[in-house]
Each structure stands twice: as C-alpha cells, then as structure tokens.
PDB file of C-alpha atoms in Angstrom:
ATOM      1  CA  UNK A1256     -18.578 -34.443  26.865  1.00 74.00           C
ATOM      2  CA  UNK A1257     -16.350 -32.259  24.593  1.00 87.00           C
ATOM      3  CA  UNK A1258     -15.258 -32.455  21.211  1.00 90.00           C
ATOM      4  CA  UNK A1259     -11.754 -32.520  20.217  1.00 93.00           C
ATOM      5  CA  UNK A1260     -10.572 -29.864  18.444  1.00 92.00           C
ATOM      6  CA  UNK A1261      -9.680 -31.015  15.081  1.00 94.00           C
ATOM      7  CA  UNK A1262      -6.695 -29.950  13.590  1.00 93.00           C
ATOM      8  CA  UNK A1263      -7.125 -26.584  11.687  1.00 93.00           C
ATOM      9  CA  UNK A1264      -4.281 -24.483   9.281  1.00 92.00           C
ATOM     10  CA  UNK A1265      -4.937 -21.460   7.436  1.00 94.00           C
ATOM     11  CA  UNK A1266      -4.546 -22.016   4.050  1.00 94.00           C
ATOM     12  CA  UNK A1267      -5.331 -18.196   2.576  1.00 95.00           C
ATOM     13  CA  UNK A1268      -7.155 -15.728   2.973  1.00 97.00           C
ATOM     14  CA  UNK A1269      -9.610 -14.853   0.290  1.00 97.00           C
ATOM     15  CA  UNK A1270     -11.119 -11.375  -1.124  1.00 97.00           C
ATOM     16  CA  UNK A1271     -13.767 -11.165  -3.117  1.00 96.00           C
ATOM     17  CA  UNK A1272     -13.377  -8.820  -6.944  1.00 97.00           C
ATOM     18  CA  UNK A1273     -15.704  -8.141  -9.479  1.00 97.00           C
ATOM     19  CA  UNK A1274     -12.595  -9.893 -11.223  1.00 97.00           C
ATOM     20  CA  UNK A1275     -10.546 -12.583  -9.448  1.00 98.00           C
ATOM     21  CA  UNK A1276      -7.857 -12.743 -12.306  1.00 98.00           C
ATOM     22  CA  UNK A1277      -7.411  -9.088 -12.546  1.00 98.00           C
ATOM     23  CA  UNK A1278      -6.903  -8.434  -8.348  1.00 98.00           C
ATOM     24  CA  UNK A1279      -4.819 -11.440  -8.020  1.00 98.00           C
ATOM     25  CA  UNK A1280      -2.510 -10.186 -11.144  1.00 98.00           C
ATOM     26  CA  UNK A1281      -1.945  -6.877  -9.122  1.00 98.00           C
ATOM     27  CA  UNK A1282      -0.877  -8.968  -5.803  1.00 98.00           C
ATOM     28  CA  UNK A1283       1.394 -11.136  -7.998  1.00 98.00           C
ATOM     29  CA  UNK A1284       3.227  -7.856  -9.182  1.00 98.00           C
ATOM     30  CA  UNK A1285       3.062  -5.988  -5.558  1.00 98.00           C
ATOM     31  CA  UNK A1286       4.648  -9.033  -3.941  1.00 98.00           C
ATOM     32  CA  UNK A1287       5.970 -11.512  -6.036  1.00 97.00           C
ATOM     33  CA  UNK A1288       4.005 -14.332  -5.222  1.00 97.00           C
ATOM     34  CA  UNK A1289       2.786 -16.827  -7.930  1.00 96.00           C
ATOM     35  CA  UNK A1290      -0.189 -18.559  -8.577  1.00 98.00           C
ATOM     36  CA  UNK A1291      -0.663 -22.197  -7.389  1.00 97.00           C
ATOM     37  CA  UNK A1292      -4.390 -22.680  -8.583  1.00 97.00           C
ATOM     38  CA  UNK A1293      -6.163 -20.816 -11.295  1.00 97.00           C
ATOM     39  CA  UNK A1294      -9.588 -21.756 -11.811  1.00 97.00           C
ATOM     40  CA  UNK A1295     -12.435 -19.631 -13.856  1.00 97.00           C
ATOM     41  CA  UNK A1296     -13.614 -16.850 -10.984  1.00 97.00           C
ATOM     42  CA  UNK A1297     -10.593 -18.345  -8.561  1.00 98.00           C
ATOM     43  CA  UNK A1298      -6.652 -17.700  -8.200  1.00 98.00           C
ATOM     44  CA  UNK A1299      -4.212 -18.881  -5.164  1.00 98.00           C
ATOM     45  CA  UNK A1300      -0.896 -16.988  -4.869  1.00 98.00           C
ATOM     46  CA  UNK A1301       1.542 -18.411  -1.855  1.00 97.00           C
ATOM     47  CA  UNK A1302       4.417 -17.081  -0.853  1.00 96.00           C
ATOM     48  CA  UNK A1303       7.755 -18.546  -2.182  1.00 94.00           C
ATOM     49  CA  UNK A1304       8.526 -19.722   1.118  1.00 91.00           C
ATOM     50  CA  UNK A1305       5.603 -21.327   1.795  1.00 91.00           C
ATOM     51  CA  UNK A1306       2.734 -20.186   4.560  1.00 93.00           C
ATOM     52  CA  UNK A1307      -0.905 -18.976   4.121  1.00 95.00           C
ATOM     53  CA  UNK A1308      -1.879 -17.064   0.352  1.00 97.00           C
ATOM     54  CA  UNK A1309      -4.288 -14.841  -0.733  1.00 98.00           C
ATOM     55  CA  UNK A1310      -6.671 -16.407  -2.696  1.00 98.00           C
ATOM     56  CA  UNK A1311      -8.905 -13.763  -4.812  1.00 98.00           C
ATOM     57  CA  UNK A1312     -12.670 -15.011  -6.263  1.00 98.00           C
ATOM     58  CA  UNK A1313     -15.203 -13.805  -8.394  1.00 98.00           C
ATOM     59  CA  UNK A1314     -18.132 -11.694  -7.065  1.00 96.00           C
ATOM     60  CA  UNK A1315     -20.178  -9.947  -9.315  1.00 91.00           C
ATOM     61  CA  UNK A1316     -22.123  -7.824  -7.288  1.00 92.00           C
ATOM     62  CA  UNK A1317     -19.100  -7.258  -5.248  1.00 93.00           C
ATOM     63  CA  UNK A1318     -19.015  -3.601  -3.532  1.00 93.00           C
ATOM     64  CA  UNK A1319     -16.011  -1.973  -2.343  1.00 94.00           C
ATOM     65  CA  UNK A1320     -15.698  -0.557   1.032  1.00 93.00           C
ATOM     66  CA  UNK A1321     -15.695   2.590   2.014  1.00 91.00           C
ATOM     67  CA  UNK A1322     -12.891   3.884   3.944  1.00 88.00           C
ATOM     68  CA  UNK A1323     -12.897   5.487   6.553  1.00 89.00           C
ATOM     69  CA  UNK A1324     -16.180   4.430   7.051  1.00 86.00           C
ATOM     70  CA  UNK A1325     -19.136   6.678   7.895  1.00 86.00           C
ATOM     71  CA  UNK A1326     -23.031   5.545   8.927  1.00 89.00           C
ATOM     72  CA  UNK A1327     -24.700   3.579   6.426  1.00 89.00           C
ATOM     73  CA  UNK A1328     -21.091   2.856   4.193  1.00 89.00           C
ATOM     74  CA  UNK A1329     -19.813  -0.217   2.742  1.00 91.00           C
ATOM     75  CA  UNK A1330     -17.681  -1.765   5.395  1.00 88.00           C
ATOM     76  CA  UNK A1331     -14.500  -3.399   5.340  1.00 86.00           C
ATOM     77  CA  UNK A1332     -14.578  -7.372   6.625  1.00 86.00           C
ATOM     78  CA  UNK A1333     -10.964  -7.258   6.736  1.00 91.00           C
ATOM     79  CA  UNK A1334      -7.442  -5.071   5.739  1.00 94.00           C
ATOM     80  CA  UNK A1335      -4.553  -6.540   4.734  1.00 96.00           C
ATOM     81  CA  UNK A1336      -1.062  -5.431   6.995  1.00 96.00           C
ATOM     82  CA  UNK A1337       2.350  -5.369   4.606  1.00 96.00           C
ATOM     83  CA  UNK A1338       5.506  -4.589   7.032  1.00 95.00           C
ATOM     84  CA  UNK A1339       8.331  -2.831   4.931  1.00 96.00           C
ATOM     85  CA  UNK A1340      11.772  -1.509   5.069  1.00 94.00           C
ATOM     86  CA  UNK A1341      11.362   1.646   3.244  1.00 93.00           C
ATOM     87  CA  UNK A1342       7.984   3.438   3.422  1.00 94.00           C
ATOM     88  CA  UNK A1343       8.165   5.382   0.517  1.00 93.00           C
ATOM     89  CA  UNK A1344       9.886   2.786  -1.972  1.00 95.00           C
ATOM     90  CA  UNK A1345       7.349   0.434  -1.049  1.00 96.00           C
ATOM     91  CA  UNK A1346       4.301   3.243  -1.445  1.00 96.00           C
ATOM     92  CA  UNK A1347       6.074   4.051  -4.866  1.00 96.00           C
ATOM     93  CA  UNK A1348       6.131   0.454  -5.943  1.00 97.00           C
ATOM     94  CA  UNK A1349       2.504  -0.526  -5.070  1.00 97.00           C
ATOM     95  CA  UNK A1350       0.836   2.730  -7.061  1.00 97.00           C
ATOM     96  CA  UNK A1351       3.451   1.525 -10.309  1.00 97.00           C
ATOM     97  CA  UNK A1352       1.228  -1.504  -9.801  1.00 97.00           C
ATOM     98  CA  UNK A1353      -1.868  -0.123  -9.548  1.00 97.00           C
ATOM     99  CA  UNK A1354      -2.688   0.729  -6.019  1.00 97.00           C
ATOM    100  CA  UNK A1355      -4.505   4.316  -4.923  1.00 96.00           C
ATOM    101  CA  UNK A1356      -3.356   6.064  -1.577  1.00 95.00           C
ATOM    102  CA  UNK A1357      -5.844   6.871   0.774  1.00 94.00           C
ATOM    103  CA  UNK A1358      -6.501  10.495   1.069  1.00 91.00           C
ATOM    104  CA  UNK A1359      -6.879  10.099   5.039  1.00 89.00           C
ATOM    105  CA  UNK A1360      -3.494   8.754   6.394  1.00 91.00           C
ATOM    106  CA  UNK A1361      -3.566   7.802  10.034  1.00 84.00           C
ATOM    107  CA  UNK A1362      -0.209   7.507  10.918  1.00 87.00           C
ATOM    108  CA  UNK A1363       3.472   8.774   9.779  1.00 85.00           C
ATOM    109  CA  UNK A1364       5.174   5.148   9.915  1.00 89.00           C
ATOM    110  CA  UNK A1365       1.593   3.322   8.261  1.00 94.00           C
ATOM    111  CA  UNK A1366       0.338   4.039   4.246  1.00 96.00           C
ATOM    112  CA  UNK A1367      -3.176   3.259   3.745  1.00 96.00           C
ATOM    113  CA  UNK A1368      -3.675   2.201  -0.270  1.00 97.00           C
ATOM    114  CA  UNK A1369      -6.647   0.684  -1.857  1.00 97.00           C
ATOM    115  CA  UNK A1370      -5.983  -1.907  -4.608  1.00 98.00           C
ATOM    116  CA  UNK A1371      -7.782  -1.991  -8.067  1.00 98.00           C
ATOM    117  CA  UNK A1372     -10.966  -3.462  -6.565  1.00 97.00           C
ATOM    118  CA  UNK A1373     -10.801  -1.001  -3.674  1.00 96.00           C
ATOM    119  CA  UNK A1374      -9.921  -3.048  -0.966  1.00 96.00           C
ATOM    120  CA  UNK A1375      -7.890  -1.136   1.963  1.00 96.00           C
ATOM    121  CA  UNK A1376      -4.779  -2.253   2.436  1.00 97.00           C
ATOM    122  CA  UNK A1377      -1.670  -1.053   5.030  1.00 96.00           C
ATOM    123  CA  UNK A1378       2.139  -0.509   4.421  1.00 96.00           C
ATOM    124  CA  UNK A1379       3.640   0.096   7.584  1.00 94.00           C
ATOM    125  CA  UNK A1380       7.574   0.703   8.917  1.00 91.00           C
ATOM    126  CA  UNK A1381       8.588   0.243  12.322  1.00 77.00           C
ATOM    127  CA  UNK A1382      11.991   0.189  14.140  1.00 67.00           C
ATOM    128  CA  UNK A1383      11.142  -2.095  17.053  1.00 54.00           C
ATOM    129  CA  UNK A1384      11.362  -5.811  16.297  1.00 48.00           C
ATOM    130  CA  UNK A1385      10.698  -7.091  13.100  1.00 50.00           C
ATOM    131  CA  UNK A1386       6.649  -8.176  12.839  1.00 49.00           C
ATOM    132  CA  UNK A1387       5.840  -6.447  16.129  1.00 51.00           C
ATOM    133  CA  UNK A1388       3.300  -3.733  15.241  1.00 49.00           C
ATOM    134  CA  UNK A1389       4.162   0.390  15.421  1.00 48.00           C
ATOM    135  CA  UNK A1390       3.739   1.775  18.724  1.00 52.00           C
ATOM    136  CA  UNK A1391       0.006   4.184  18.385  1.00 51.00           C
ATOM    137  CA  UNK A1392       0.695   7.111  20.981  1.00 55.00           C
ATOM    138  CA  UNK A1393      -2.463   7.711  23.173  1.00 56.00           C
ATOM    139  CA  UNK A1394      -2.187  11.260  21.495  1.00 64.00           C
ATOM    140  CA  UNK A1395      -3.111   9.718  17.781  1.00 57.00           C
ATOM    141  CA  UNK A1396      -5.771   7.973  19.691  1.00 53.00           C
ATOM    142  CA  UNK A1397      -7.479  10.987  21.305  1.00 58.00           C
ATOM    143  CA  UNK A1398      -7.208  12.415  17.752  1.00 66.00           C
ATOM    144  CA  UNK A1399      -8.761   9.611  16.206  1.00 56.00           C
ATOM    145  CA  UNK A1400     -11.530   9.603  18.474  1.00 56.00           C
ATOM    146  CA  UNK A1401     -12.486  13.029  17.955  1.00 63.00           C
ATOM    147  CA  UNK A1402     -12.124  12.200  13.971  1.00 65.00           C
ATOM    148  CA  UNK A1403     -14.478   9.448  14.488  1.00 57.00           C
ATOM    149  CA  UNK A1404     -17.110  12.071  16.237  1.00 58.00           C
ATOM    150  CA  UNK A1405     -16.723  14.698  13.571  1.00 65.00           C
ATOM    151  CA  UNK A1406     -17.613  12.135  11.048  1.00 58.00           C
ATOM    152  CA  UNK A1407     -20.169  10.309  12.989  1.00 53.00           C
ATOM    153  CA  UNK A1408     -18.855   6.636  12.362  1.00 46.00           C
ATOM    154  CA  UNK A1409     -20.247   4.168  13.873  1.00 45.00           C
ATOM    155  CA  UNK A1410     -18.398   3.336  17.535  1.00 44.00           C
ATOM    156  CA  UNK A1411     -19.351   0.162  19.047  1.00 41.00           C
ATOM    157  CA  UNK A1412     -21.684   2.291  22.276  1.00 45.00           C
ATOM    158  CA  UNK A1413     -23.795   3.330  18.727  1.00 46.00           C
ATOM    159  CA  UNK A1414     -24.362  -0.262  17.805  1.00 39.00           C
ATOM    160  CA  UNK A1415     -25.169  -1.607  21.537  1.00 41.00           C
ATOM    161  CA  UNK A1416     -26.798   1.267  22.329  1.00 44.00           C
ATOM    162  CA  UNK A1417     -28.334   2.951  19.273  1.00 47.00           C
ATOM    163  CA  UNK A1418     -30.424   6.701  19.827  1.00 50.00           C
ATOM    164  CA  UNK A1419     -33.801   5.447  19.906  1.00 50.00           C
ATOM    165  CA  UNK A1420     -34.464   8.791  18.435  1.00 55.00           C
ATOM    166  CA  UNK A1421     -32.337   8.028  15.004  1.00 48.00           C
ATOM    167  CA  UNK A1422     -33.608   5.931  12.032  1.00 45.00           C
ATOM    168  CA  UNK A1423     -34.004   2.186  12.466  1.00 43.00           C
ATOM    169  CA  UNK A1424     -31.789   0.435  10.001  1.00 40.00           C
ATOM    170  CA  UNK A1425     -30.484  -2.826   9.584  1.00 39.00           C
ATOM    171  CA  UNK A1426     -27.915  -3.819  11.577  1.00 41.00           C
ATOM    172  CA  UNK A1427     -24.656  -3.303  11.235  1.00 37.00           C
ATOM    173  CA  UNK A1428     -20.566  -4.547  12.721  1.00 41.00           C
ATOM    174  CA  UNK A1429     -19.455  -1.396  14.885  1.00 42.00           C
ATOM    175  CA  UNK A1430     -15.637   0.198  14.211  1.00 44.00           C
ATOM    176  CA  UNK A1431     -14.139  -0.262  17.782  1.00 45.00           C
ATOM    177  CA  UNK A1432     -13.937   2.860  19.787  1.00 47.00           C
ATOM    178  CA  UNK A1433     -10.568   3.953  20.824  1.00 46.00           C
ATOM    179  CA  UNK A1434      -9.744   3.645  24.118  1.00 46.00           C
ATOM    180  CA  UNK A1435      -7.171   6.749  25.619  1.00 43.00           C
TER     181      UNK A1435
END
C-alpha cells in the first residue's frame, strides 16, 4: 500500500552562524529582504514578494567551510546562487556589506564571495533567459578537473573507491567529478 504524499512547501532555507542576528543583518543589507521572525539564536527574512527566505540560527560551535575544498576540509552542505544584471555593481555592493571574494574564481560570468560567517555564496550574469543557469564550456570543465587533481579534492571514485593504501578516516560527502 503507499502513502500519499503529503503536501510539502519550502518555507526557507536555513544556515547556521556563530551569530544568527549578525549573518541575517548582512543578507537584509545585500538584498533587501526584512525580517518576519526574530527570535533569540533565530531570524526569517522573505522576500518582498513573497516565496521561500533564508532563515539564519545560532550555532556555537559552528565551522565555516572551506572553499575550494581539499581532503580532510570543512565542507560546504550547500551555496547560495544570486542571478544579477551587472556583475561588478553587484560584487561591489555585497563587499560594502561585508562579503569577501574568493581568491579562486571559476568562471568570468560567476563571483564566488563568502559572507561574514564564511559561507560561499555565487553572483552570477548570464545573457540567455532570465533564471536559466550560464552555459559551463566542456573546456572550463577539463580545467576544473585537472584543478581538482592538482589539489587532490575529494572526487566521488575517491569516496566509492578509496586507496586502500591511504589513511582510514571517517567518512566523508564526495565533490562530484566533472564529467567532459
């Protein structure tokens, strides 16, 4: 017999801070959104026409990411995607507000910042239709790939696979490997 599926909406998306007041003040700035629920350790911002939020909450022994990742880093559960009109204005705009570019960039029309916390987070242009994602040439992705074997990152044929020969650790969520 099988279950209904009940009916499910996304109400946020939530990222942990040392300080859930102080990350969600820097989204409020970078996009204008304001606060709907402010609790000790928890803050909602929506959207002023409505949709999922970002809600931000209080983690104390909260460790930022490391990005790009290498074996045995801090990895990112999640990145969030910002489509702009103008690249640079909107780069320009985020670091006035706190935000730190990324010293490795992976793309010319895509901005990788982190924000005061140190979550990654992407500002990307593109001139097909609006909300479609930039085209990735299968050149950037042969270049990635031999990036991500210089650095020896984790790909997922390391975490199915792993050299019985390296150290045992604990397990770990594989980066996908890039397919050319």
């Amino acid at each position: 017999m099988t279950t209904p599926r009940p009916s499910l909406t996304l109400s946020s998306t939530v990222l942990d801070a040392p300080d859930a007041a102080e990350l969600a003040g820097f989204y409020r700035r970078l996009l204008g959104w304001e606060p709907v629920q402010e609790e000790p350790g928890w803050v909602k911002l929506l959207p002023p026409g409505g949709g999922p939020g970002l809600g931000f909450q209080t983690a104390k022994p909260y460790v930022p990411p490391v990005w790009p990742a290498a074996l045995g880093d801090q990895l990112m559960m999640l990145h969030l995607d910002f489509e702009v009109a103008d690249l640079e204005t909107a780069v320009a705009h985020a670091v006035a507000e706190g935000a730190t570019p990324a010293e490795f960039q992976p793309q010319h029309d895509v901005r990788v910042l982190f924000d005061p916390a140190g979550h990654p987070f992407c500002l990307f242009v593109t001139d097909q239709v609006p909300g479609e994602p930039p085209a990735i040439s299968p050149e950037w992705v042969a270049e990635q790939t031999r990036e991500i074997a210089e650095q020896d990152r984790v790909t997922v044929q390391d975490a199915v696979a792993p050299d019985p020969a390296g150290p045992a650790g604990p397990a770990r969520q594989a980066e996908p490997e890039a397919q050319p």
